[in-house]
Short mmCIF file of C-alpha atoms and ligand atoms in Angstrom, two decimals:
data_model
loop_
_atom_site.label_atom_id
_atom_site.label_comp_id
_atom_site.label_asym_id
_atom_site.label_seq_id
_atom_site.Cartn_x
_atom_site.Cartn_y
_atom_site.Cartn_z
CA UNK G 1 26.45 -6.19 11.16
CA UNK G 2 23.41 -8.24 10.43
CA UNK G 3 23.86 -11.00 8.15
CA UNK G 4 21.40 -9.93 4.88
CA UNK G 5 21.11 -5.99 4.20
CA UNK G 6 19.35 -4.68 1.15
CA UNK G 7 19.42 -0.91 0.13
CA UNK G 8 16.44 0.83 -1.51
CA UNK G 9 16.84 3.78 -2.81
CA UNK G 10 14.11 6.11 -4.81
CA UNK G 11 16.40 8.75 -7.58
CA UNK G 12 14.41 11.05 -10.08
CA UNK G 13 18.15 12.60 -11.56
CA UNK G 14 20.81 10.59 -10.18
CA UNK G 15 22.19 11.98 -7.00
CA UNK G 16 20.41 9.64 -4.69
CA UNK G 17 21.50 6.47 -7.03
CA UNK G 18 25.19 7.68 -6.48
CA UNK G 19 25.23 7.64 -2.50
CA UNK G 20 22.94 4.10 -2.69
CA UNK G 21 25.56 2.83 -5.19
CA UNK G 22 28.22 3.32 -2.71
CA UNK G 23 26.37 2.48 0.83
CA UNK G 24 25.67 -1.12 -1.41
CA UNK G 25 29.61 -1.13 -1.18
CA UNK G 26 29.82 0.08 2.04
CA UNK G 27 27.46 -2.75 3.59
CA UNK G 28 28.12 -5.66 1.81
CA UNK G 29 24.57 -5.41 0.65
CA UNK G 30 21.97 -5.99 -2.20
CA UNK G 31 20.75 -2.62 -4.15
CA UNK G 32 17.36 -2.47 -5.59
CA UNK G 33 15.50 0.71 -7.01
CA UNK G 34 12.28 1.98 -6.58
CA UNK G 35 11.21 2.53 -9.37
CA UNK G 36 8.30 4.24 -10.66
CA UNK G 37 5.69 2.57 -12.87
CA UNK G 38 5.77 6.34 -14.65
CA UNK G 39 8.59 8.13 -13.89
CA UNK G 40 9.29 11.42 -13.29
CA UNK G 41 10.20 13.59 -15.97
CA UNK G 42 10.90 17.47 -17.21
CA UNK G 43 8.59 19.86 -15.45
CA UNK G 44 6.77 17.07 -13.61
CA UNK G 45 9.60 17.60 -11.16
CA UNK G 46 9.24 21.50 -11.20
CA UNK G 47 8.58 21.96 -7.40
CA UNK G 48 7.64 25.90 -8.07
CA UNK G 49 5.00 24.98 -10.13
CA UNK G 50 1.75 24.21 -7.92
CA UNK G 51 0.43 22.30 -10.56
CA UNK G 52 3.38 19.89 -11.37
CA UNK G 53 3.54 16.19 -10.74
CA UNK G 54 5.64 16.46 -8.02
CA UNK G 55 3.56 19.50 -6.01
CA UNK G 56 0.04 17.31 -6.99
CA UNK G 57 0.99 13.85 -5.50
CA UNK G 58 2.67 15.66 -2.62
CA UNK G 59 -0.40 17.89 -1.65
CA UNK G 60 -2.64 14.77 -1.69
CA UNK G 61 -0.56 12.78 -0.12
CA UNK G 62 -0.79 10.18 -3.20
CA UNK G 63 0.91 6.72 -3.79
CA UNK G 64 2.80 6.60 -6.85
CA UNK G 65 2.46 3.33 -8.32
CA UNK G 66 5.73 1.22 -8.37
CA UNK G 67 7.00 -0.21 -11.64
CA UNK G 68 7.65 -3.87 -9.71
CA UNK G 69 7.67 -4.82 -5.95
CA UNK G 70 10.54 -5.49 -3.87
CA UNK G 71 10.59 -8.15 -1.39
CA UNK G 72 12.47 -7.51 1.51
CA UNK G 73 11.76 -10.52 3.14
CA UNK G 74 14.75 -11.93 3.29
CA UNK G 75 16.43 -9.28 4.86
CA UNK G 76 17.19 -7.94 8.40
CA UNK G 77 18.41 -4.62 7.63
CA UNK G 78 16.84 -2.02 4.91
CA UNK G 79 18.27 0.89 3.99
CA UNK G 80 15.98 3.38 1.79
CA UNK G 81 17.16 6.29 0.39
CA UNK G 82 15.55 9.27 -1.43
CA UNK G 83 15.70 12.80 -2.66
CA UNK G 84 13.96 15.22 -0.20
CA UNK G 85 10.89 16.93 -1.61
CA UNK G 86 9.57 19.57 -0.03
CA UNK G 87 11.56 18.41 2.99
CA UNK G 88 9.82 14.75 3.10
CA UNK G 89 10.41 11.49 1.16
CA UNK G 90 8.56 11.66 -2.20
CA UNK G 91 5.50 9.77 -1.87
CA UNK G 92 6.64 6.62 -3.61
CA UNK G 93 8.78 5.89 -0.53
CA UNK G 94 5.79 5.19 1.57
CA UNK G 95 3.96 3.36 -1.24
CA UNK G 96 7.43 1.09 -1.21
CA UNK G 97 7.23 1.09 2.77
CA UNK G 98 3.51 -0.14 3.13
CA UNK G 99 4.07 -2.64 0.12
CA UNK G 100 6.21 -5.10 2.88
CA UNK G 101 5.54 -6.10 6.41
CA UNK G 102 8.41 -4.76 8.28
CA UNK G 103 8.35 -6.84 11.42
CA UNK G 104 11.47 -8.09 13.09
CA UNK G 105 13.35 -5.38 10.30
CA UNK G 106 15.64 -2.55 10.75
CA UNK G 107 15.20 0.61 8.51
CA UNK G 108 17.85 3.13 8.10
CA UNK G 109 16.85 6.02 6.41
CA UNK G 110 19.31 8.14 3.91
CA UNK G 111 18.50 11.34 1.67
CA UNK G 112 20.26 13.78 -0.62
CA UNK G 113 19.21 17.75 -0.87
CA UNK G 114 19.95 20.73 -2.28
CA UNK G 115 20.60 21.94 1.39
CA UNK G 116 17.82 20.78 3.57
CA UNK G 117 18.77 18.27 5.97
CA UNK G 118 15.65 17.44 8.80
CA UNK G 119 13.53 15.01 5.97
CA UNK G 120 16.92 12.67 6.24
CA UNK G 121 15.95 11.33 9.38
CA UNK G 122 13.51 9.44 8.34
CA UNK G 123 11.17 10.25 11.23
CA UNK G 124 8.42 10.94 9.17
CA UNK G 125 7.79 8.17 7.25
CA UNK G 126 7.67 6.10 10.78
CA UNK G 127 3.83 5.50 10.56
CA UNK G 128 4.32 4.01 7.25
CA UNK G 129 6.00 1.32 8.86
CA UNK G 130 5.29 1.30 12.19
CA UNK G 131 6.56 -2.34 12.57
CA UNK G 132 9.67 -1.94 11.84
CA UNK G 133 13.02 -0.96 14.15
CA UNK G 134 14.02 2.85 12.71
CA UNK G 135 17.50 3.91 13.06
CA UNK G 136 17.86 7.84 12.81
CA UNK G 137 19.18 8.73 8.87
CA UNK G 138 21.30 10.89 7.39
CA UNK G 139 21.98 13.20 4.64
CA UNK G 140 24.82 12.79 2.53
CA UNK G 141 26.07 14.76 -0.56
CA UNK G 142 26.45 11.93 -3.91
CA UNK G 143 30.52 12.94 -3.63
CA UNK G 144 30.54 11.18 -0.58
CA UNK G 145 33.34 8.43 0.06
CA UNK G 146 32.49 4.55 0.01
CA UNK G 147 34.48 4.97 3.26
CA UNK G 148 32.67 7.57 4.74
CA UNK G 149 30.00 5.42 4.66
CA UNK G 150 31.61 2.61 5.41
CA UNK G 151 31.88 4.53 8.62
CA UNK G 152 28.01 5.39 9.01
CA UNK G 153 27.53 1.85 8.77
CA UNK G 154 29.86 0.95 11.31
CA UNK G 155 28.18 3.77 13.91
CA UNK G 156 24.96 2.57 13.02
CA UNK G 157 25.89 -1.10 14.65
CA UNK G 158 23.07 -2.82 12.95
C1 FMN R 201 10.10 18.30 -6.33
C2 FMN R 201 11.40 18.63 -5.67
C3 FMN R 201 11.41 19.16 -4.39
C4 FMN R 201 12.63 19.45 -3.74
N1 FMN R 201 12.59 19.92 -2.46
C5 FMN R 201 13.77 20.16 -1.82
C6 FMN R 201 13.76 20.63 -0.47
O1 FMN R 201 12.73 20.80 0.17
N2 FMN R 201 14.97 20.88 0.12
C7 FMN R 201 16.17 20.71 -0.54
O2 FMN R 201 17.19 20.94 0.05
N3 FMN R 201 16.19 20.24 -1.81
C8 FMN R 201 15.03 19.96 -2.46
N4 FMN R 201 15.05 19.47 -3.75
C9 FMN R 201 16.35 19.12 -4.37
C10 FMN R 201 16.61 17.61 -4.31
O3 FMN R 201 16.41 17.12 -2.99
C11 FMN R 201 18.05 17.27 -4.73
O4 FMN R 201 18.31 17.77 -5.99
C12 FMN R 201 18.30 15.75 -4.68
O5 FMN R 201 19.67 15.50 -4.53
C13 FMN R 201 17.79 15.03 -5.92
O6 FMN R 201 18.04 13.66 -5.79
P1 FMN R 201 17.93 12.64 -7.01
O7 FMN R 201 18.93 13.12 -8.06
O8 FMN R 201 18.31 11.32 -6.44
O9 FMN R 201 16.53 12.69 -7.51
C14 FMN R 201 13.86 19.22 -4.41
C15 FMN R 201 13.84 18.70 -5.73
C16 FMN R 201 12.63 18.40 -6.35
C17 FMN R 201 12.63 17.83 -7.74
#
């Protein structure tokens, strides 16, 4: 394991903040939110309606203001989890991920879903970063164990 890890993790209702709670655990490492300068409430975050929030920002590809940076800079190994939307990160991921200069940094990528799993890789948020070393992600459900991911971790051999 590298020596400093920090876990990111973006949560509209909860389920992401549950698995990032426990990774923190897991790792041995510091847990900071992104949050969102507005966040997302009610029907913003109805994904049927074409017109919500959610469906806007995602159709143009927007960058959701952050409430506060974080600065990753003293850390070798970031972990960023988020809900999947539509099957992608929401867009305030990449607003988070071209905030920093990812050189010489390790991303690990972790997502929860109602079922879809493909987004969790991370592989599509790679040109929003395109410094950094990606590991592949993972989805996880927010019941998972702290060893479970204690496990991850170890199979990730950061
Ligand atoms: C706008 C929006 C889009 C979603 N799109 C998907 C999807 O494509 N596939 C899926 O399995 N779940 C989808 N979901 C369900 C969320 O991924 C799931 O509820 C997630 O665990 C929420 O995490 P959070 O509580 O950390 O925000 C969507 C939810 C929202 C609000």
């Amino acid at each position: 394991m590298a020596d400093k890890v920090l876990v990111t993790y973006f949560s509209a209702t909860g389920n992401t903040r549950a698995v990032a709670q426990k990774l923190a655990k897991a790792a041995e490492a510091d847990l900071k939110e992104i949050k969102p300068a507005k966040p997302y409430v009610g029907s913003e975050l109805d994904y049927e309606n074409e017109k919500s929030r959610v469906n806007v920002e995602h159709a143009a590809d927007a960058r959701p203001q952050m409430a506060a940076p974080i600065d990753i800079g003293a850390y070798d190994v970031v972990f960023v989890g988020y809900p999947l939307w539509f099957g992608v990160a929401p867009q305030i991921v990449r607003t988070f991920l071209e905030s920093q200069d990812f050189t010489g940094k390790a991303i690990v990528t972790f997502a929860t879903s109602g079922s879809s799993v493909e987004g969790a890789n991370g592989e599509h948020l790679h040109d929003s970063a395109p410094k950094a070393t990606w590991k592949t992600g993972r989805r996880f459900t927010p019941d998972v164990s702290v060893e479970d991911l204690d496990q991850w971790v170890k199979e990730l051999d950061l």
